[in-house]
Amino acid sequence: MKEFTVVICTYKRHDIIGKSLVSILQNSILPKKIIIVDQNYNDLTIMKIKKIFNNFKYKDFIILKNILKKGLTKSKNISLKYCNTKYVFFIDDDIFIENFYFYKCINLIFKKKATGVCGVISNYENTWVKNFVYYLFNFNIFRDNRYYFINHLKLKKNGYYSKIFQLPGGITCFDKKVFQKVSFDEKYLTHNYEDVEFNIRLRKIFKKSKLYIHLNAKAADGLKKKEKENLFLRIYFMRLLYLKNKKFLFFICYNLSFLGIFVANFFNLRFADYKKIRKSLQIANKKC
């Protein structure tokens, strides 16, 4: 149960990472090692996390400073060089996990001999229309399984876990053997679809991979995202992924998901937003 490492890659979150780290150190089982990859020029984050480690008398940690090759995927790859446990958790610096999160995830990955598992985000803003549209239109690689509203029916039907097509980033546990053959693509620097791209290559190499979501392993998202800015980035990376993987299944899933975005956000989008969406698509087309 203790054969796991926790990796947190952080950037400009010194005001919130402390709460995330405390939720990890208060868990029912503690990791064998915690790796922090700090991408900040200042030492505000390092000062805060060292104080927390000291308060909890936790000594099995490594702090890596990464300001030359900044980016989420680059930082994750750097951290993997220092992971020597059976399992590796990636926890975002704005995520607060419940008390038995590690136990539930590791128990499931061991029980099912899974390649990886994740939990759910329990404090997702519940907007019925958007939730319905998302569930209706998003399939396969473009479905984000983190959110509890997607899985509440499965929870009643199957119990506490469900098999899923792909694992999201930020609340995920992998069997370390995965990283012997698959690393993170450093062209995808941000928190948009870098996890999806990783899952595509994982499935190509590990054709019998088994991925699960634990529906009772809950975490909370500590930051309110800027919805429209995130939407434009999401459309850009969706297009980029589709162009890099031109298969019939991707064509269907991409177009359905794209349509779902418009339906779900129809009343929130202005004319200027449609121009930004068009620009996002054009940039993606040029990049490929």
PDB file of C-alpha atoms in Angstrom:
ATOM      1  CA  MET A   1       0.000   0.000   0.000  1.00  0.00           C
ATOM      2  CA  LYS A   2       2.890   2.386   0.609  1.00  0.00           C
ATOM      3  CA  GLU A   3       4.658   1.620  -2.670  1.00  0.00           C
ATOM      4  CA  PHE A   4       3.609   4.864  -4.332  1.00  0.00           C
ATOM      5  CA  THR A   5       5.065   8.266  -5.129  1.00  0.00           C
ATOM      6  CA  VAL A   6       3.085  11.500  -5.368  1.00  0.00           C
ATOM      7  CA  VAL A   7       4.151  14.097  -7.949  1.00  0.00           C
ATOM      8  CA  ILE A   8       2.960  17.713  -7.825  1.00  0.00           C
ATOM      9  CA  CYS A   9       4.020  20.088 -10.602  1.00  0.00           C
ATOM     10  CA  THR A  10       3.361  23.670  -9.571  1.00  0.00           C
ATOM     11  CA  TYR A  11       3.411  27.113 -11.164  1.00  0.00           C
ATOM     12  CA  LYS A  12       2.124  30.394  -9.656  1.00  0.00           C
ATOM     13  CA  ARG A  13       0.014  28.586  -7.055  1.00  0.00           C
ATOM     14  CA  HIS A  14       1.904  29.354  -3.823  1.00  0.00           C
ATOM     15  CA  ASP A  15      -1.356  30.632  -2.302  1.00  0.00           C
ATOM     16  CA  ILE A  16      -3.171  27.310  -2.767  1.00  0.00           C
ATOM     17  CA  ILE A  17      -0.609  24.503  -3.012  1.00  0.00           C
ATOM     18  CA  GLY A  18      -0.311  24.419   0.777  1.00  0.00           C
ATOM     19  CA  LYS A  19      -3.892  23.224   1.180  1.00  0.00           C
ATOM     20  CA  SER A  20      -3.342  20.600  -1.506  1.00  0.00           C
ATOM     21  CA  LEU A  21      -0.201  19.327   0.214  1.00  0.00           C
ATOM     22  CA  VAL A  22      -1.921  19.203   3.623  1.00  0.00           C
ATOM     23  CA  SER A  23      -4.708  17.037   2.152  1.00  0.00           C
ATOM     24  CA  ILE A  24      -2.011  14.607   0.963  1.00  0.00           C
ATOM     25  CA  LEU A  25      -0.164  14.541   4.297  1.00  0.00           C
ATOM     26  CA  GLN A  26      -3.413  13.998   6.217  1.00  0.00           C
ATOM     27  CA  ASN A  27      -4.370  10.962   4.147  1.00  0.00           C
ATOM     28  CA  SER A  28      -5.011   7.540   5.647  1.00  0.00           C
ATOM     29  CA  ILE A  29      -1.775   6.234   4.085  1.00  0.00           C
ATOM     30  CA  LEU A  30       1.242   8.327   3.199  1.00  0.00           C
ATOM     31  CA  PRO A  31       3.336   8.032   0.044  1.00  0.00           C
ATOM     32  CA  LYS A  32       6.811   6.589   0.169  1.00  0.00           C
ATOM     33  CA  LYS A  33       7.989   9.775  -1.514  1.00  0.00           C
ATOM     34  CA  ILE A  34       6.553  13.177  -2.528  1.00  0.00           C
ATOM     35  CA  ILE A  35       8.146  14.999  -5.457  1.00  0.00           C
ATOM     36  CA  ILE A  36       7.463  18.707  -5.985  1.00  0.00           C
ATOM     37  CA  VAL A  37       8.498  20.231  -9.308  1.00  0.00           C
ATOM     38  CA  ASP A  38       8.560  24.006  -8.784  1.00  0.00           C
ATOM     39  CA  GLN A  39       8.489  26.133 -11.955  1.00  0.00           C
ATOM     40  CA  ASN A  40       8.471  29.534 -10.245  1.00  0.00           C
ATOM     41  CA  TYR A  41      11.317  32.026 -10.409  1.00  0.00           C
ATOM     42  CA  ASN A  42      10.780  33.048  -6.783  1.00  0.00           C
ATOM     43  CA  ASP A  43      10.951  30.762  -3.724  1.00  0.00           C
ATOM     44  CA  LEU A  44       7.511  31.499  -2.236  1.00  0.00           C
ATOM     45  CA  THR A  45       6.247  28.005  -3.042  1.00  0.00           C
ATOM     46  CA  ILE A  46       9.376  26.271  -1.734  1.00  0.00           C
ATOM     47  CA  MET A  47       9.259  28.219   1.535  1.00  0.00           C
ATOM     48  CA  LYS A  48       5.608  27.298   2.074  1.00  0.00           C
ATOM     49  CA  ILE A  49       5.922  23.590   1.307  1.00  0.00           C
ATOM     50  CA  LYS A  50       9.089  23.182   3.404  1.00  0.00           C
ATOM     51  CA  LYS A  51       7.249  24.657   6.360  1.00  0.00           C
ATOM     52  CA  ILE A  52       4.336  22.228   5.849  1.00  0.00           C
ATOM     53  CA  PHE A  53       6.653  19.221   5.537  1.00  0.00           C
ATOM     54  CA  ASN A  54       8.369  20.318   8.729  1.00  0.00           C
ATOM     55  CA  ASN A  55       5.052  20.742  10.591  1.00  0.00           C
ATOM     56  CA  PHE A  56       4.020  17.209   9.607  1.00  0.00           C
ATOM     57  CA  LYS A  57       7.544  15.860  10.276  1.00  0.00           C
ATOM     58  CA  TYR A  58       7.547  14.355   6.792  1.00  0.00           C
ATOM     59  CA  LYS A  59      11.071  13.904   5.439  1.00  0.00           C
ATOM     60  CA  ASP A  60      10.668  11.724   2.341  1.00  0.00           C
ATOM     61  CA  PHE A  61      10.338  14.545  -0.172  1.00  0.00           C
ATOM     62  CA  ILE A  62      12.288  15.949  -3.109  1.00  0.00           C
ATOM     63  CA  ILE A  63      11.940  19.512  -4.407  1.00  0.00           C
ATOM     64  CA  LEU A  64      13.057  19.988  -8.002  1.00  0.00           C
ATOM     65  CA  LYS A  65      13.471  23.474  -9.442  1.00  0.00           C
ATOM     66  CA  ASN A  66      12.538  23.677 -13.114  1.00  0.00           C
ATOM     67  CA  ILE A  67      12.742  27.148 -14.654  1.00  0.00           C
ATOM     68  CA  LEU A  68      14.716  26.307 -17.810  1.00  0.00           C
ATOM     69  CA  LYS A  69      12.258  23.796 -19.309  1.00  0.00           C
ATOM     70  CA  LYS A  70       8.968  25.039 -17.915  1.00  0.00           C
ATOM     71  CA  GLY A  71       5.740  23.271 -18.840  1.00  0.00           C
ATOM     72  CA  LEU A  72       3.525  20.650 -17.233  1.00  0.00           C
ATOM     73  CA  THR A  73       4.599  17.749 -19.462  1.00  0.00           C
ATOM     74  CA  LYS A  74       8.291  18.627 -19.197  1.00  0.00           C
ATOM     75  CA  SER A  75       8.031  18.797 -15.419  1.00  0.00           C
ATOM     76  CA  LYS A  76       6.241  15.445 -15.258  1.00  0.00           C
ATOM     77  CA  ASN A  77       8.982  13.827 -17.331  1.00  0.00           C
ATOM     78  CA  ILE A  78      11.650  15.299 -15.043  1.00  0.00           C
ATOM     79  CA  SER A  79       9.876  13.890 -11.974  1.00  0.00           C
ATOM     80  CA  LEU A  80       9.741  10.366 -13.426  1.00  0.00           C
ATOM     81  CA  LYS A  81      13.541  10.111 -13.186  1.00  0.00           C
ATOM     82  CA  TYR A  82      13.159  10.159  -9.396  1.00  0.00           C
ATOM     83  CA  CYS A  83      10.232   7.721  -9.082  1.00  0.00           C
ATOM     84  CA  ASN A  84      11.203   4.220  -7.967  1.00  0.00           C
ATOM     85  CA  THR A  85       7.924   2.910  -6.541  1.00  0.00           C
ATOM     86  CA  LYS A  86       5.324   0.532  -7.965  1.00  0.00           C
ATOM     87  CA  TYR A  87       2.726   3.286  -8.486  1.00  0.00           C
ATOM     88  CA  VAL A  88       2.887   7.001  -9.333  1.00  0.00           C
ATOM     89  CA  PHE A  89       0.177   9.558  -8.524  1.00  0.00           C
ATOM     90  CA  PHE A  90      -0.017  12.881 -10.358  1.00  0.00           C
ATOM     91  CA  ILE A  91      -1.929  15.413  -8.251  1.00  0.00           C
ATOM     92  CA  ASP A  92      -2.472  18.969  -9.521  1.00  0.00           C
ATOM     93  CA  ASP A  93      -1.410  21.803  -7.225  1.00  0.00           C
ATOM     94  CA  ASP A  94      -5.007  23.045  -6.897  1.00  0.00           C
ATOM     95  CA  ILE A  95      -6.557  19.664  -5.995  1.00  0.00           C
ATOM     96  CA  PHE A  96      -7.631  18.673  -2.486  1.00  0.00           C
ATOM     97  CA  ILE A  97      -8.083  14.931  -2.026  1.00  0.00           C
ATOM     98  CA  GLU A  98     -10.318  13.185   0.519  1.00  0.00           C
ATOM     99  CA  ASN A  99      -8.850  11.217   3.425  1.00  0.00           C
ATOM    100  CA  PHE A 100      -8.952   7.715   1.881  1.00  0.00           C
ATOM    101  CA  TYR A 101      -8.147   8.761  -1.698  1.00  0.00           C
ATOM    102  CA  PHE A 102      -4.821   6.902  -1.999  1.00  0.00           C
ATOM    103  CA  TYR A 103      -6.125   3.764  -0.307  1.00  0.00           C
ATOM    104  CA  LYS A 104      -9.175   3.541  -2.598  1.00  0.00           C
ATOM    105  CA  CYS A 105      -7.210   4.110  -5.811  1.00  0.00           C
ATOM    106  CA  ILE A 106      -4.391   1.701  -4.977  1.00  0.00           C
ATOM    107  CA  ASN A 107      -6.848  -0.943  -3.789  1.00  0.00           C
ATOM    108  CA  LEU A 108      -8.697  -0.721  -7.121  1.00  0.00           C
ATOM    109  CA  ILE A 109      -5.573  -0.736  -9.332  1.00  0.00           C
ATOM    110  CA  PHE A 110      -4.256  -3.779  -7.412  1.00  0.00           C
ATOM    111  CA  LYS A 111      -7.602  -5.612  -7.398  1.00  0.00           C
ATOM    112  CA  LYS A 112      -8.171  -5.152 -11.144  1.00  0.00           C
ATOM    113  CA  LYS A 113      -4.493  -5.407 -12.150  1.00  0.00           C
ATOM    114  CA  ALA A 114      -5.149  -2.116 -13.894  1.00  0.00           C
ATOM    115  CA  THR A 115      -2.770   0.091 -15.861  1.00  0.00           C
ATOM    116  CA  GLY A 116      -4.152   3.158 -14.140  1.00  0.00           C
ATOM    117  CA  VAL A 117      -7.016   4.566 -12.089  1.00  0.00           C
ATOM    118  CA  CYS A 118      -8.434   7.958 -11.155  1.00  0.00           C
ATOM    119  CA  GLY A 119     -11.078   9.430  -8.868  1.00  0.00           C
ATOM    120  CA  VAL A 120     -13.762  12.071  -9.419  1.00  0.00           C
ATOM    121  CA  ILE A 121     -14.046  15.813  -8.877  1.00  0.00           C
ATOM    122  CA  SER A 122     -16.918  16.120  -6.430  1.00  0.00           C
ATOM    123  CA  ASN A 123     -17.390  19.908  -6.396  1.00  0.00           C
ATOM    124  CA  TYR A 124     -18.030  20.350 -10.132  1.00  0.00           C
ATOM    125  CA  GLU A 125     -20.540  23.163 -10.763  1.00  0.00           C
ATOM    126  CA  ASN A 126     -23.745  21.302 -11.537  1.00  0.00           C
ATOM    127  CA  THR A 127     -25.529  22.921 -14.486  1.00  0.00           C
ATOM    128  CA  TRP A 128     -28.134  20.423 -15.672  1.00  0.00           C
ATOM    129  CA  VAL A 129     -28.341  21.507 -19.326  1.00  0.00           C
ATOM    130  CA  LYS A 130     -24.568  21.596 -19.840  1.00  0.00           C
ATOM    131  CA  ASN A 131     -24.143  18.285 -18.051  1.00  0.00           C
ATOM    132  CA  PHE A 132     -26.793  16.647 -20.233  1.00  0.00           C
ATOM    133  CA  VAL A 133     -25.296  18.025 -23.451  1.00  0.00           C
ATOM    134  CA  TYR A 134     -21.798  16.956 -22.425  1.00  0.00           C
ATOM    135  CA  TYR A 135     -22.943  13.425 -21.621  1.00  0.00           C
ATOM    136  CA  LEU A 136     -24.870  13.275 -24.902  1.00  0.00           C
ATOM    137  CA  PHE A 137     -22.136  14.501 -27.257  1.00  0.00           C
ATOM    138  CA  ASN A 138     -18.741  13.651 -25.758  1.00  0.00           C
ATOM    139  CA  PHE A 139     -17.439  10.158 -26.436  1.00  0.00           C
ATOM    140  CA  ASN A 140     -14.308   8.067 -26.420  1.00  0.00           C
ATOM    141  CA  ILE A 141     -11.067  10.040 -26.124  1.00  0.00           C
ATOM    142  CA  PHE A 142     -12.857  13.405 -25.785  1.00  0.00           C
ATOM    143  CA  ARG A 143     -14.886  12.424 -22.704  1.00  0.00           C
ATOM    144  CA  ASP A 144     -13.481  13.754 -19.442  1.00  0.00           C
ATOM    145  CA  ASN A 145     -14.244  11.200 -16.732  1.00  0.00           C
ATOM    146  CA  ARG A 146     -13.243  13.311 -13.744  1.00  0.00           C
ATOM    147  CA  TYR A 147     -16.653  14.782 -13.088  1.00  0.00           C
ATOM    148  CA  TYR A 148     -19.085  13.070 -10.786  1.00  0.00           C
ATOM    149  CA  PHE A 149     -22.245  13.923 -12.777  1.00  0.00           C
ATOM    150  CA  ILE A 150     -21.112  11.667 -15.617  1.00  0.00           C
ATOM    151  CA  ASN A 151     -20.756   8.670 -13.373  1.00  0.00           C
ATOM    152  CA  HIS A 152     -23.628   8.848 -10.889  1.00  0.00           C
ATOM    153  CA  LEU A 153     -25.728   6.401 -12.946  1.00  0.00           C
ATOM    154  CA  LYS A 154     -22.805   3.964 -13.171  1.00  0.00           C
ATOM    155  CA  LEU A 155     -22.350   4.300  -9.423  1.00  0.00           C
ATOM    156  CA  LYS A 156     -25.877   2.984  -8.867  1.00  0.00           C
ATOM    157  CA  LYS A 157     -25.506   0.275 -11.490  1.00  0.00           C
ATOM    158  CA  ASN A 158     -21.961  -1.099 -11.033  1.00  0.00           C
ATOM    159  CA  GLY A 159     -20.942  -0.133  -7.519  1.00  0.00           C
ATOM    160  CA  TYR A 160     -17.873   1.883  -6.661  1.00  0.00           C
ATOM    161  CA  TYR A 161     -15.850   1.635  -9.901  1.00  0.00           C
ATOM    162  CA  SER A 162     -16.253   1.702 -13.658  1.00  0.00           C
ATOM    163  CA  LYS A 163     -14.038   0.910 -16.633  1.00  0.00           C
ATOM    164  CA  ILE A 164     -13.249   3.983 -18.732  1.00  0.00           C
ATOM    165  CA  PHE A 165     -11.622   4.722 -22.080  1.00  0.00           C
ATOM    166  CA  GLN A 166      -9.022   7.222 -20.897  1.00  0.00           C
ATOM    167  CA  LEU A 167      -7.603   8.625 -17.672  1.00  0.00           C
ATOM    168  CA  PRO A 168      -7.639  12.366 -16.939  1.00  0.00           C
ATOM    169  CA  GLY A 169      -4.607  14.163 -15.555  1.00  0.00           C
ATOM    170  CA  GLY A 170      -4.236  15.713 -12.129  1.00  0.00           C
ATOM    171  CA  ILE A 171      -5.912  13.029  -9.950  1.00  0.00           C
ATOM    172  CA  THR A 172      -4.462   9.909 -11.537  1.00  0.00           C
ATOM    173  CA  CYS A 173      -2.478   6.857 -10.447  1.00  0.00           C
ATOM    174  CA  PHE A 174      -0.417   4.825 -12.942  1.00  0.00           C
ATOM    175  CA  ASP A 175       1.510   1.600 -12.706  1.00  0.00           C
ATOM    176  CA  LYS A 176       5.104   2.792 -13.161  1.00  0.00           C
ATOM    177  CA  LYS A 177       5.758   0.184 -15.879  1.00  0.00           C
ATOM    178  CA  VAL A 178       3.793   2.489 -18.211  1.00  0.00           C
ATOM    179  CA  PHE A 179       6.590   5.063 -18.133  1.00  0.00           C
ATOM    180  CA  GLN A 180       9.196   2.576 -19.282  1.00  0.00           C
ATOM    181  CA  LYS A 181       7.636   2.871 -22.744  1.00  0.00           C
ATOM    182  CA  VAL A 182       5.508   6.031 -22.713  1.00  0.00           C
ATOM    183  CA  SER A 183       6.518   9.515 -21.575  1.00  0.00           C
ATOM    184  CA  PHE A 184       4.635  12.809 -21.778  1.00  0.00           C
ATOM    185  CA  ASP A 185       4.758  14.718 -25.057  1.00  0.00           C
ATOM    186  CA  GLU A 186       6.571  17.961 -24.274  1.00  0.00           C
ATOM    187  CA  LYS A 187       4.891  19.794 -27.166  1.00  0.00           C
ATOM    188  CA  TYR A 188       1.711  19.816 -25.059  1.00  0.00           C
ATOM    189  CA  LEU A 189       2.859  22.189 -22.333  1.00  0.00           C
ATOM    190  CA  THR A 190      -0.417  23.153 -20.667  1.00  0.00           C
ATOM    191  CA  HIS A 191      -3.301  21.506 -18.791  1.00  0.00           C
ATOM    192  CA  ASN A 192      -5.335  21.093 -21.975  1.00  0.00           C
ATOM    193  CA  TYR A 193      -5.486  17.618 -23.517  1.00  0.00           C
ATOM    194  CA  GLU A 194      -1.906  16.651 -22.646  1.00  0.00           C
ATOM    195  CA  ASP A 195      -3.486  13.775 -20.722  1.00  0.00           C
ATOM    196  CA  VAL A 196      -5.634  12.788 -23.719  1.00  0.00           C
ATOM    197  CA  GLU A 197      -2.616  12.717 -26.037  1.00  0.00           C
ATOM    198  CA  PHE A 198      -0.761  10.589 -23.469  1.00  0.00           C
ATOM    199  CA  ASN A 199      -3.674   8.126 -23.323  1.00  0.00           C
ATOM    200  CA  ILE A 200      -3.710   7.750 -27.112  1.00  0.00           C
ATOM    201  CA  ARG A 201      -0.090   6.590 -27.132  1.00  0.00           C
ATOM    202  CA  LEU A 202      -0.582   4.484 -23.999  1.00  0.00           C
ATOM    203  CA  ARG A 203      -3.350   2.515 -25.723  1.00  0.00           C
ATOM    204  CA  LYS A 204      -1.254   2.026 -28.834  1.00  0.00           C
ATOM    205  CA  ILE A 205       1.627   0.489 -26.859  1.00  0.00           C
ATOM    206  CA  PHE A 206      -0.340  -1.266 -24.101  1.00  0.00           C
ATOM    207  CA  LYS A 207      -3.126  -2.704 -26.204  1.00  0.00           C
ATOM    208  CA  LYS A 208      -4.581  -4.635 -23.257  1.00  0.00           C
ATOM    209  CA  SER A 209      -4.446  -1.703 -20.867  1.00  0.00           C
ATOM    210  CA  LYS A 210      -7.198  -1.551 -18.264  1.00  0.00           C
ATOM    211  CA  LEU A 211      -8.221   1.882 -16.998  1.00  0.00           C
ATOM    212  CA  TYR A 212     -10.716   2.472 -14.177  1.00  0.00           C
ATOM    213  CA  ILE A 213     -12.393   5.294 -12.317  1.00  0.00           C
ATOM    214  CA  HIS A 214     -13.101   4.918  -8.601  1.00  0.00           C
ATOM    215  CA  LEU A 215     -16.449   6.651  -8.119  1.00  0.00           C
ATOM    216  CA  ASN A 216     -16.035   7.036  -4.362  1.00  0.00           C
ATOM    217  CA  ALA A 217     -12.462   8.368  -4.446  1.00  0.00           C
ATOM    218  CA  LYS A 218     -13.260  12.069  -4.360  1.00  0.00           C
ATOM    219  CA  ALA A 219     -11.235  15.223  -4.789  1.00  0.00           C
ATOM    220  CA  ALA A 220     -12.109  18.913  -4.901  1.00  0.00           C
ATOM    221  CA  ASP A 221     -10.952  21.480  -7.444  1.00  0.00           C
ATOM    222  CA  GLY A 222      -9.633  24.458  -5.537  1.00  0.00           C
ATOM    223  CA  LEU A 223      -9.656  27.024  -8.343  1.00  0.00           C
ATOM    224  CA  LYS A 224     -12.472  28.513 -10.378  1.00  0.00           C
ATOM    225  CA  LYS A 225     -11.347  28.302 -14.003  1.00  0.00           C
ATOM    226  CA  LYS A 226     -11.912  31.100 -16.507  1.00  0.00           C
ATOM    227  CA  GLU A 227     -14.528  29.325 -18.571  1.00  0.00           C
ATOM    228  CA  LYS A 228     -14.174  31.106 -21.916  1.00  0.00           C
ATOM    229  CA  GLU A 229     -10.373  31.142 -21.953  1.00  0.00           C
ATOM    230  CA  ASN A 230     -10.389  27.439 -21.179  1.00  0.00           C
ATOM    231  CA  LEU A 231     -12.948  26.873 -23.937  1.00  0.00           C
ATOM    232  CA  PHE A 232     -10.752  28.411 -26.653  1.00  0.00           C
ATOM    233  CA  LEU A 233      -7.745  26.349 -25.528  1.00  0.00           C
ATOM    234  CA  ARG A 234      -9.885  23.233 -25.401  1.00  0.00           C
ATOM    235  CA  ILE A 235     -11.096  23.739 -28.980  1.00  0.00           C
ATOM    236  CA  TYR A 236      -7.526  24.355 -30.151  1.00  0.00           C
ATOM    237  CA  PHE A 237      -6.161  21.152 -28.581  1.00  0.00           C
ATOM    238  CA  MET A 238      -9.196  19.108 -29.672  1.00  0.00           C
ATOM    239  CA  ARG A 239      -8.503  20.138 -33.257  1.00  0.00           C
ATOM    240  CA  LEU A 240      -4.785  19.473 -32.890  1.00  0.00           C
ATOM    241  CA  LEU A 241      -5.397  15.958 -31.559  1.00  0.00           C
ATOM    242  CA  TYR A 242      -7.848  15.166 -34.318  1.00  0.00           C
ATOM    243  CA  LEU A 243      -5.452  16.344 -37.047  1.00  0.00           C
ATOM    244  CA  LYS A 244      -2.643  14.227 -35.576  1.00  0.00           C
ATOM    245  CA  ASN A 245      -4.880  11.133 -35.393  1.00  0.00           C
ATOM    246  CA  LYS A 246      -6.973  11.148 -38.555  1.00  0.00           C
ATOM    247  CA  LYS A 247      -9.033   8.031 -38.048  1.00  0.00           C
ATOM    248  CA  PHE A 248     -12.728   7.522 -38.679  1.00  0.00           C
ATOM    249  CA  LEU A 249     -13.488   7.098 -34.961  1.00  0.00           C
ATOM    250  CA  PHE A 250     -11.653  10.337 -34.164  1.00  0.00           C
ATOM    251  CA  PHE A 251     -13.557  12.109 -36.924  1.00  0.00           C
ATOM    252  CA  ILE A 252     -16.900  11.100 -35.409  1.00  0.00           C
ATOM    253  CA  CYS A 253     -15.919  11.825 -31.795  1.00  0.00           C
ATOM    254  CA  TYR A 254     -14.247  15.137 -32.636  1.00  0.00           C
ATOM    255  CA  ASN A 255     -17.222  16.492 -34.566  1.00  0.00           C
ATOM    256  CA  LEU A 256     -19.758  15.353 -31.973  1.00  0.00           C
ATOM    257  CA  SER A 257     -17.719  16.905 -29.156  1.00  0.00           C
ATOM    258  CA  PHE A 258     -17.254  20.107 -31.154  1.00  0.00           C
ATOM    259  CA  LEU A 259     -21.011  20.308 -31.745  1.00  0.00           C
ATOM    260  CA  GLY A 260     -21.620  19.656 -28.053  1.00  0.00           C
ATOM    261  CA  ILE A 261     -19.439  22.634 -27.113  1.00  0.00           C
ATOM    262  CA  PHE A 262     -21.535  24.954 -29.264  1.00  0.00           C
ATOM    263  CA  VAL A 263     -24.843  23.624 -27.955  1.00  0.00           C
ATOM    264  CA  ALA A 264     -23.741  23.785 -24.306  1.00  0.00           C
ATOM    265  CA  ASN A 265     -22.314  27.315 -24.625  1.00  0.00           C
ATOM    266  CA  PHE A 266     -24.711  28.763 -27.196  1.00  0.00           C
ATOM    267  CA  PHE A 267     -26.192  31.454 -24.924  1.00  0.00           C
ATOM    268  CA  ASN A 268     -22.825  32.443 -23.427  1.00  0.00           C
ATOM    269  CA  LEU A 269     -20.938  33.031 -26.676  1.00  0.00           C
ATOM    270  CA  ARG A 270     -20.790  36.420 -28.402  1.00  0.00           C
ATOM    271  CA  PHE A 271     -19.798  37.253 -31.973  1.00  0.00           C
ATOM    272  CA  ALA A 272     -16.238  38.086 -30.861  1.00  0.00           C
ATOM    273  CA  ASP A 273     -16.004  34.638 -29.238  1.00  0.00           C
ATOM    274  CA  TYR A 274     -16.814  32.902 -32.515  1.00  0.00           C
ATOM    275  CA  LYS A 275     -13.965  34.840 -34.136  1.00  0.00           C
ATOM    276  CA  LYS A 276     -11.615  33.571 -31.414  1.00  0.00           C
ATOM    277  CA  ILE A 277     -12.835  30.014 -31.956  1.00  0.00           C
ATOM    278  CA  ARG A 278     -12.189  30.331 -35.683  1.00  0.00           C
ATOM    279  CA  LYS A 279      -8.702  31.664 -34.966  1.00  0.00           C
ATOM    280  CA  SER A 280      -8.021  28.723 -32.600  1.00  0.00           C
ATOM    281  CA  LEU A 281      -8.954  26.295 -35.371  1.00  0.00           C
ATOM    282  CA  GLN A 282      -6.795  28.109 -37.938  1.00  0.00           C
ATOM    283  CA  ILE A 283      -3.745  28.028 -35.636  1.00  0.00           C
ATOM    284  CA  ALA A 284      -4.238  24.299 -35.061  1.00  0.00           C
ATOM    285  CA  ASN A 285      -4.515  23.703 -38.835  1.00  0.00           C
ATOM    286  CA  LYS A 286      -1.250  25.567 -39.476  1.00  0.00           C
ATOM    287  CA  LYS A 287       0.575  23.719 -36.731  1.00  0.00           C
ATOM    288  CA  CYS A 288      -0.227  20.377 -38.368  1.00  0.00           C
TER     289      CYS A 288
END
